[in-house]
CSV table of C-alpha atoms in Angstrom, one decimal:
chain,number,residue,atom,x,y,z
A,1,MET,CA,139.0,69.7,106.1
A,2,ASP,CA,138.7,68.7,102.6
A,3,ARG,CA,141.9,69.0,101.1
A,4,SER,CA,143.2,66.4,103.8
A,5,LEU,CA,140.1,64.3,102.9
A,6,TYR,CA,140.5,65.1,99.3
A,7,ILE,CA,144.4,63.8,99.3
A,8,ALA,CA,143.7,60.9,101.1
A,9,MET,CA,141.0,59.5,98.9
A,10,ASN,CA,143.3,59.8,96.2
A,11,GLY,CA,146.3,57.6,97.8
A,12,ALA,CA,144.1,55.3,98.8
A,13,LYS,CA,143.1,55.0,95.2
A,14,GLN,CA,145.9,55.4,93.5
A,15,THR,CA,147.7,52.7,96.2
A,16,LEU,CA,145.2,50.4,95.0
A,17,MET,CA,146.2,50.8,91.4
A,18,ALA,CA,150.1,50.1,91.8
A,19,GLN,CA,148.1,47.0,94.5
A,20,THR,CA,146.9,45.9,91.3
A,21,THR,CA,150.3,45.7,89.0
A,22,ASN,CA,152.3,44.3,92.0
A,23,ALA,CA,149.5,41.5,92.3
A,24,ASN,CA,149.9,41.1,88.3
A,25,ASN,CA,153.8,40.8,88.6
A,26,LEU,CA,153.4,38.3,91.7
A,27,ALA,CA,151.0,36.5,89.9
A,28,ASN,CA,153.3,35.7,86.6
A,29,SER,CA,156.3,34.9,88.7
A,30,GLN,CA,156.4,31.4,87.4
A,31,THR,CA,155.0,32.3,84.0
A,32,THR,CA,158.0,31.4,81.3
A,33,GLY,CA,159.6,34.2,80.2
A,34,PHE,CA,157.7,37.0,81.9
A,35,LYS,CA,158.4,40.8,82.2
A,36,ALA,CA,157.1,42.5,85.1
A,37,ASP,CA,155.6,45.8,85.0
A,38,LEU,CA,156.4,48.7,86.6
A,39,GLU,CA,154.9,51.2,89.2
A,40,GLN,CA,155.5,54.6,90.2
A,41,SER,CA,153.7,57.2,92.3
A,42,ARG,CA,154.3,61.3,91.9
A,43,SER,CA,152.6,64.4,93.3
A,44,MET,CA,149.8,66.4,90.3
A,45,PRO,CA,148.2,69.6,91.0
A,46,VAL,CA,144.5,70.1,90.4
A,47,PHE,CA,144.3,72.5,87.9
A,48,GLY,CA,141.5,74.3,87.2
A,49,PRO,CA,139.2,77.7,87.2
A,50,GLY,CA,141.4,79.2,90.2
A,51,TYR,CA,144.4,78.8,91.6
A,52,PRO,CA,145.9,75.2,91.4
A,53,THR,CA,145.5,74.8,95.7
A,54,ARG,CA,144.3,71.3,95.1
A,55,VAL,CA,147.3,68.0,95.1
A,56,TYR,CA,146.5,64.4,94.1
A,57,ALA,CA,148.6,61.3,94.2
A,58,MET,CA,149.5,59.7,90.5
A,59,THR,CA,150.5,56.2,90.0
A,60,GLU,CA,151.7,56.0,86.7
A,61,SER,CA,153.3,52.9,84.5
A,62,PRO,CA,156.9,54.2,83.9
A,63,GLY,CA,157.8,50.8,81.2
A,64,THR,CA,158.3,47.1,82.0
A,65,ASP,CA,161.6,45.1,82.9
A,66,LEU,CA,163.3,43.6,80.6
A,67,THR,CA,165.9,42.2,82.3
A,68,SER,CA,167.2,38.4,81.1
A,69,GLY,CA,164.8,35.9,84.1
A,70,PRO,CA,166.6,32.7,85.4
A,71,LEU,CA,167.7,30.1,83.3
A,72,ALA,CA,166.3,26.4,83.7
A,73,MET,CA,167.6,22.8,81.6
A,74,THR,CA,164.7,21.0,80.7
A,75,GLY,CA,165.8,18.9,78.4
A,76,ARG,CA,163.0,19.2,75.7
A,77,ASP,CA,163.4,19.7,72.1
A,78,LEU,CA,161.0,21.8,71.8
A,79,ASP,CA,161.7,24.3,74.6
A,80,VAL,CA,164.1,27.0,73.7
A,81,ALA,CA,165.8,30.1,75.4
A,82,ILE,CA,167.2,33.3,74.1
A,83,ASN,CA,171.0,33.2,75.4
A,84,GLY,CA,171.4,36.5,75.7
A,85,GLU,CA,170.0,39.9,74.1
A,86,GLY,CA,166.7,39.2,71.7
A,87,TRP,CA,163.6,38.2,71.0
A,88,LEU,CA,161.8,35.1,69.6
A,89,VAL,CA,159.3,36.6,66.8
A,90,ILE,CA,155.8,35.5,67.2
A,91,GLU,CA,152.4,36.2,65.7
A,92,GLY,CA,150.5,38.0,67.7
A,93,ALA,CA,146.2,37.5,67.8
A,94,ASP,CA,145.9,40.6,65.6
A,95,GLY,CA,147.8,39.5,63.2
A,96,LYS,CA,150.9,41.9,63.9
A,97,GLU,CA,154.8,41.2,64.5
A,98,ALA,CA,154.6,40.3,68.5
A,99,TYR,CA,158.2,39.3,70.6
A,100,THR,CA,159.0,37.3,73.6
A,101,ARG,CA,161.1,35.4,75.2
A,102,ALA,CA,158.9,32.6,76.0
A,103,GLY,CA,160.0,29.5,74.6
A,104,ASP,CA,158.0,27.2,75.5
A,105,LEU,CA,157.3,26.1,71.9
A,106,ARG,CA,154.6,23.7,71.0
A,107,LEU,CA,153.1,21.4,67.9
A,108,THR,CA,149.5,21.5,66.6
A,109,THR,CA,147.3,18.5,65.3
A,110,GLU,CA,148.8,20.4,62.0
A,111,GLY,CA,152.3,20.4,62.4
A,112,LEU,CA,152.3,24.3,63.3
A,113,LEU,CA,155.0,25.4,65.7
A,114,GLN,CA,153.6,27.5,68.4
A,115,THR,CA,154.0,29.2,71.8
A,116,GLY,CA,152.4,27.7,74.5
A,117,THR,CA,150.0,30.1,74.9
A,118,GLY,CA,149.1,29.0,71.1
A,119,LEU,CA,151.0,31.5,69.2
A,120,ALA,CA,152.4,31.1,65.5
A,121,VAL,CA,156.1,30.8,65.9
A,122,MET,CA,157.3,32.9,62.7
A,123,GLY,CA,160.4,31.4,60.5
A,124,ASN,CA,161.9,33.3,57.0
A,125,ASN,CA,159.1,33.0,55.3
A,126,GLY,CA,156.2,33.0,57.3
A,127,PRO,CA,154.9,31.1,60.1
A,128,ILE,CA,156.0,27.8,60.9
A,129,ALA,CA,154.6,24.3,59.5
A,130,ILE,CA,157.3,21.1,60.3
A,131,PRO,CA,155.8,18.2,59.3
A,132,PRO,CA,156.0,14.1,60.9
A,133,ALA,CA,159.1,13.0,61.5
A,134,GLU,CA,161.5,11.6,63.2
A,135,LYS,CA,163.5,13.9,65.4
A,136,LEU,CA,163.5,17.3,65.9
A,137,THR,CA,166.8,20.1,66.3
A,138,ILE,CA,166.9,24.1,67.1
A,139,GLY,CA,170.3,25.1,66.2
A,140,SER,CA,171.3,27.9,68.0
A,141,ASP,CA,171.1,30.2,65.0
A,142,GLY,CA,167.1,28.9,65.1
A,143,THR,CA,167.7,26.7,62.4
A,144,ILE,CA,164.6,24.2,62.6
A,145,SER,CA,166.6,19.8,61.6
A,146,ILE,CA,164.6,17.1,60.5
A,147,ILE,CA,164.8,13.6,60.2
A,148,PRO,CA,161.4,12.7,58.5
A,149,GLN,CA,159.5,10.1,59.8
A,150,GLY,CA,160.0,6.7,58.3
A,151,ALA,CA,163.8,8.2,56.8
A,152,ASN,CA,167.3,6.7,57.9
A,153,ALA,CA,169.3,8.6,60.8
A,154,THR,CA,171.9,10.0,58.7
A,155,ALA,CA,168.6,12.1,56.4
A,156,LEU,CA,169.0,15.4,58.6
A,157,ALA,CA,167.0,18.0,56.6
A,158,VAL,CA,166.9,21.8,56.7
A,159,LEU,CA,163.0,22.5,57.4
A,160,ASP,CA,163.3,26.2,58.5
A,161,ARG,CA,164.6,28.9,60.5
A,162,ILE,CA,163.0,31.0,63.6
A,163,LYS,CA,163.0,34.9,63.0
A,164,LEU,CA,164.9,36.0,65.5
A,165,VAL,CA,164.9,39.5,66.0
A,166,LYS,CA,167.0,42.2,68.8
A,167,PRO,CA,165.7,45.8,68.6
A,168,ASP,CA,166.9,48.6,70.9
A,169,LEU,CA,164.7,48.5,74.0
A,170,ASP,CA,164.1,51.7,74.1
A,171,GLN,CA,162.0,51.3,71.1
A,172,LEU,CA,159.8,48.4,72.8
A,173,GLU,CA,156.4,48.9,74.6
A,174,LYS,CA,154.5,46.5,76.7
A,175,GLN,CA,150.6,46.0,75.8
A,176,ASN,CA,148.0,44.3,77.4
A,177,ASP,CA,148.1,40.7,75.7
A,178,GLY,CA,151.3,40.9,77.3
A,179,LEU,CA,153.9,40.7,73.9
A,180,LEU,CA,156.1,42.9,73.1
A,181,TYR,CA,155.4,45.1,69.9
A,182,LEU,CA,157.7,48.2,68.2
A,183,LYS,CA,155.9,51.5,69.7
A,184,ASP,CA,156.1,52.3,65.6
A,185,GLY,CA,154.0,49.6,65.0
A,186,GLY,CA,156.8,48.6,62.0
A,187,VAL,CA,158.6,45.4,61.7
A,188,SER,CA,162.1,44.3,63.0
A,189,PRO,CA,164.9,43.0,60.7
A,190,GLU,CA,166.4,39.4,61.4
A,191,ASP,CA,169.6,40.0,63.9
A,192,ALA,CA,172.1,36.5,62.7
A,193,SER,CA,174.0,37.6,66.5
A,194,VAL,CA,171.5,36.4,68.5
A,195,ARG,CA,171.3,33.0,70.0
A,196,LEU,CA,169.3,30.2,70.9
A,197,ILE,CA,169.5,27.6,73.3
A,198,GLN,CA,168.4,24.3,73.5
A,199,GLY,CA,166.4,22.2,76.0
A,200,ALA,CA,166.0,25.6,78.2
A,201,LEU,CA,163.4,28.1,79.5
A,202,GLU,CA,163.8,31.2,81.1
A,203,GLY,CA,161.7,31.7,83.8
A,204,SER,CA,160.1,35.1,84.7
A,205,ASN,CA,162.1,38.0,86.3
A,206,VAL,CA,160.3,39.1,88.6
A,207,SER,CA,161.5,38.6,92.3
A,208,THR,CA,158.8,37.0,94.5
A,209,VAL,CA,159.9,37.9,97.9
A,210,GLY,CA,160.8,41.8,96.8
A,211,ALA,CA,157.1,41.2,95.1
A,212,MET,CA,155.8,40.2,98.4
A,213,VAL,CA,157.7,42.9,100.7
A,214,GLU,CA,156.4,45.4,98.3
A,215,MET,CA,152.6,44.0,98.8
A,216,ILE,CA,153.0,44.4,102.1
A,217,GLU,CA,154.5,48.2,101.9
A,218,LEU,CA,151.0,49.5,99.9
A,219,ALA,CA,149.2,47.1,102.2
A,220,LYS,CA,150.6,49.6,105.1
A,221,ASN,CA,150.0,52.9,103.3
A,222,PHE,CA,146.7,51.6,102.3
A,223,GLU,CA,146.1,51.6,105.6
A,224,LEU,CA,147.7,55.2,106.5
A,225,GLN,CA,145.7,56.6,104.2
A,226,THR,CA,142.3,54.7,105.4
A,227,LYS,CA,143.0,56.1,108.9
A,228,VAL,CA,143.7,59.6,108.2
A,229,MET,CA,140.1,59.7,106.0
A,230,LYS,CA,138.6,58.7,109.1
A,231,GLN,CA,140.8,61.6,111.3
A,232,ALA,CA,139.6,64.2,108.4
A,233,ASP,CA,135.7,62.9,109.1
A,234,GLU,CA,135.9,63.0,112.8
A,235,ASN,CA,137.7,66.7,112.5
A,236,SER,CA,134.4,67.1,110.6
A,237,GLY,CA,132.0,66.0,112.6
A,238,ILE,CA,134.0,68.2,115.4
A,239,SER,CA,133.5,71.1,113.4
A,240,ALA,CA,130.5,71.0,113.1
A,241,LYS,CA,129.6,70.6,116.4
A,242,LEU,CA,131.2,73.8,117.3
A,243,MET,CA,129.4,76.0,114.8
A,244,GLN,CA,125.9,74.5,116.3
A,245,MET,CA,127.3,75.5,119.4
A,246,ALA,CA,128.4,79.1,118.5
């Protein structure tokens, strides 16, 4: 009796964990450049003293869906999207090099170029700083050109270049901050083949409909597990009464 109760209890627990992952994906379906987390379940025997007669369900994250999201034209000078494969290089909160496809950039009052979440965008010589300018242009290769404030329209000056990289996808891992890092903690070399589109943003690659369908399936699965737990408890009670009669 305890086997069915244990398996149902563990299945319900793992279903709740899967719901957490799916809910996070759904909540970020409109987040610029977001990459969906994957989840799967498999059976695992419980090892310990004696023969492993118990089996439990285990939910695990096999990785991240790194496919591209849809592009939307915004016309904003500081919005950029990767055209094809590649990543923008930014400085993570811990100072390490991180990668993202969220190109909703902005300028601070000090002129620092940052992502929409406030992380510094990296250039040839570290974080990019931009002086006051009449106009700013970001080329397809990441080159940042400006017309300095007070200068005429022909005084175009090349300021810096956004660092763009294209590491192998199997070398990347998503961490708790939602950014991608190299698994070995290293730094990826710049790749000249990566191209940008100015005035565009890449959306989340989460399918809202797919996430909603999965949420319904997980809810039904959780309900089934709780029914099994209730039935196991009722059977245990009946068995106890039969033993008392004997």
